[in-house]
Amino acid sequence: DGGITQSPKYLFRKEGQNVTLSCEQNLNHDAMYWYRQDPGQGLRLIYYSQIVNDFQKGDIAEGYSVSREKKESFPLTVTSAQKNPTAFYLCASSPRVVYNEQFFGPGTRLTVL
Amino acid sequence: KNEVEQSPQNLTAQEGEFITINCSYSVGISALHWLQQHPGGGIVSLFMLSSGKKKHGRLIATINIQEKHSSLHITASHPRDSAVYICAVSASYGKLTFGQGTILTVHP
């Protein structure tokens, strides 16, 4: 089955610790995205990548970092510099960045204690 | 003012009712997307459209480019339609800008 996987579904971390969220896709898509969702707000773009070894900041990149060493993988690290890291994080992919439907993973709910 | 505005924010209906969710946007777009998010959090893309109308089962999406407005209709609503419906627009480089979502609850 083709799709996007994110693990784990729920993640708990202590304040001050870095944490990495995984996102894997086997759809052979070039573009991948990370979004953050907070209650009462629309999804906001953190980072996106159009191709391997390339990525661009989105609207709220501060306190986050990413890598794209493989086409199928786009991990997101939430660093201790992110002031309010508790949120629902969604990964998505699309065949190309421009004018394409995006396919979403199931999401990871991160709680920082 | 948000670039993408949805109305209503909350919608409650009885099973069988016809439902309309509206989306207005203020930027030039290449496409408009309607997404569905279930309580577990996963998001499914329902429609991507740049003009006219699309239909899939009981769901219909329309867009008026001149008025910068789109509607999502659900005919013969069912409790399993209960979800958050999200409007998003593609502007530059395919980046999506999202509305806040409409929470739909359909009672049996």
XYZ file of C-alpha atoms in Angstrom:
221
model
C 0.000 0.000 0.000
C 1.288 3.428 -0.912
C 1.061 6.179 1.630
C 2.654 8.406 4.221
C 3.564 7.199 7.664
C 4.319 9.244 10.722
C 5.465 7.813 13.978
C 4.748 7.800 16.785
C 1.111 8.895 17.006
C 1.693 10.437 20.459
C 5.001 11.759 21.746
C 5.882 13.197 25.127
C 9.049 15.076 25.887
C 10.458 17.147 28.703
C 10.971 20.849 28.192
C 14.427 21.659 26.852
C 14.867 18.404 24.938
C 15.117 18.193 21.170
C 12.772 15.683 19.551
C 12.635 14.316 15.996
C 9.373 13.406 14.276
C 9.569 10.939 11.438
C 7.793 11.116 8.090
C 8.172 8.472 5.398
C 6.402 8.165 2.048
C 6.477 5.436 -0.590
C 4.499 7.384 -3.193
C 7.632 8.432 -5.085
C 6.667 12.071 -4.533
C 9.255 14.789 -5.020
C 7.762 17.340 -2.623
C 7.240 16.955 1.113
C 5.868 19.325 3.743
C 5.592 19.769 7.494
C 2.613 21.549 9.043
C 1.684 22.469 12.567
C -1.941 22.554 13.778
C -3.063 24.351 16.914
C -6.630 24.441 18.277
C -8.760 27.071 16.544
C -6.095 27.827 13.941
C -5.525 26.691 10.410
C -2.567 24.517 9.521
C 0.657 26.473 9.209
C 3.634 25.526 7.062
C 6.890 24.877 8.913
C 9.214 23.628 6.142
C 8.885 22.146 2.700
C 11.198 20.323 0.336
C 10.888 20.191 -3.442
C 13.653 17.679 -4.027
C 16.284 15.650 -2.213
C 18.944 17.719 -0.427
C 16.861 20.890 -0.733
C 14.368 22.467 1.658
C 12.804 25.867 2.257
C 11.467 27.624 5.339
C 7.742 28.040 5.634
C 5.824 30.575 7.676
C 6.850 29.361 11.148
C 10.288 27.757 10.772
C 11.874 29.248 13.894
C 12.778 26.552 16.410
C 12.537 23.726 13.862
C 15.001 21.985 11.561
C 14.639 19.410 8.787
C 16.721 17.260 6.474
C 15.996 15.578 3.145
C 18.743 13.063 2.538
C 16.421 10.537 0.895
C 13.424 11.086 -1.364
C 11.135 9.066 0.880
C 12.091 10.615 4.220
C 11.656 14.134 5.646
C 12.248 14.168 9.420
C 11.408 17.239 11.503
C 13.380 18.152 14.623
C 11.655 20.310 17.203
C 14.466 22.048 19.051
C 14.534 23.534 22.525
C 14.410 26.967 20.846
C 10.772 26.408 19.847
C 8.815 28.322 22.489
C 5.490 26.479 22.228
C 6.199 23.033 20.792
C 3.070 21.283 22.039
C 0.930 20.823 18.927
C -0.306 18.384 16.300
C 2.232 17.925 13.502
C 1.231 16.776 10.034
C 3.484 15.673 7.215
C 2.332 15.743 3.599
C 3.699 14.985 0.160
C 2.824 15.786 -3.447
C 4.220 14.702 -6.820
C 5.530 18.236 -7.396
C 5.325 21.457 -5.422
C 3.394 23.463 -7.956
C -0.349 22.956 -8.350
C -0.610 19.504 -6.893
C -2.905 17.729 -4.511
C -1.178 16.986 -1.236
C -1.453 13.677 0.592
C -1.315 13.806 4.370
C 0.065 11.463 6.976
C -1.866 10.550 10.153
C -0.045 13.143 12.276
C 1.957 13.128 15.499
C 0.648 14.804 18.630
C 3.624 16.200 20.557
C 3.231 17.178 24.179
C 6.087 18.900 25.967
C 5.850 18.592 29.734
C -7.857 39.463 8.204
C -6.997 35.886 7.240
C -6.304 35.166 3.589
C -8.773 32.275 3.728
C -12.023 32.624 5.644
C -14.520 29.821 6.202
C -18.098 29.990 7.396
C -19.688 28.816 9.490
C -17.102 27.808 12.087
C -19.497 25.271 13.592
C -22.401 23.542 11.903
C -24.898 21.103 13.364
C -27.338 19.218 11.161
C -29.841 16.403 11.280
C -29.252 13.323 9.186
C -30.531 13.833 5.656
C -30.124 17.604 5.568
C -28.356 19.475 2.748
C -25.207 21.166 4.041
C -23.211 24.080 2.652
C -19.819 25.273 3.860
C -18.398 28.469 2.415
C -14.855 29.620 1.755
C -13.692 33.085 0.711
C -10.138 34.008 -0.118
C -8.347 37.263 -0.770
C -5.308 36.249 -2.822
C -4.763 35.100 -6.379
C -4.711 31.344 -6.514
C -3.800 28.501 -8.828
C -6.156 26.026 -7.135
C -8.495 25.604 -4.195
C -8.592 22.484 -2.053
C -11.248 21.014 0.200
C -9.945 18.675 2.895
C -11.637 16.522 5.526
C -10.135 15.906 8.966
C -11.611 13.163 11.148
C -11.445 13.156 14.957
C -8.306 11.008 14.901
C -6.521 13.838 13.109
C -5.823 12.332 9.696
C -6.575 14.557 6.708
C -8.009 13.420 3.395
C -8.100 15.525 0.270
C -11.667 15.741 -1.077
C -11.331 18.084 -4.037
C -8.819 20.227 -5.865
C -10.380 22.671 -8.293
C -9.474 25.770 -10.231
C -12.786 26.465 -11.964
C -16.383 25.330 -12.168
C -17.700 22.402 -10.215
C -16.694 18.892 -9.154
C -18.815 16.087 -7.749
C -17.861 12.957 -5.885
C -20.668 10.881 -4.479
C -22.726 13.114 -2.161
C -20.114 15.861 -2.158
C -20.113 18.794 -4.555
C -17.541 21.597 -4.695
C -17.915 24.799 -6.654
C -15.657 27.762 -7.191
C -16.241 31.276 -8.519
C -12.855 32.726 -9.415
C -14.175 36.249 -10.047
C -15.837 36.418 -6.630
C -12.993 34.514 -4.902
C -15.467 32.151 -3.316
C -15.981 28.415 -3.070
C -18.665 26.227 -1.538
C -18.690 22.624 -0.407
C -22.097 20.952 -0.429
C -23.058 17.664 1.169
C -26.342 16.152 0.061
C -28.302 13.710 2.249
C -25.910 14.202 5.169
C -25.057 11.249 7.401
C -23.482 11.019 10.883
C -20.319 9.616 9.294
C -19.898 12.989 7.552
C -19.141 14.511 10.969
C -15.634 15.935 10.681
C -13.718 19.163 10.267
C -13.811 20.484 6.712
C -10.883 22.637 5.691
C -10.541 24.980 2.737
C -7.046 25.707 1.447
C -5.683 27.670 -1.505
C -2.535 27.170 -3.565
C -0.841 30.439 -4.360
C 2.869 30.687 -4.948
C 4.940 27.554 -5.599
C 2.070 25.264 -4.601
C 2.232 26.363 -0.968
C -1.142 25.875 0.715
C -2.773 28.523 2.888
C -5.473 27.052 5.095
C -8.742 28.274 6.515
C -9.543 27.615 10.163
C -11.905 24.790 9.384
C -15.615 24.154 9.842
C -16.648 21.643 12.493
C -19.605 19.656 11.175
C -21.727 17.465 13.430
C -24.532 15.418 11.899
C -27.001 13.901 14.355
C -28.972 10.728 13.580
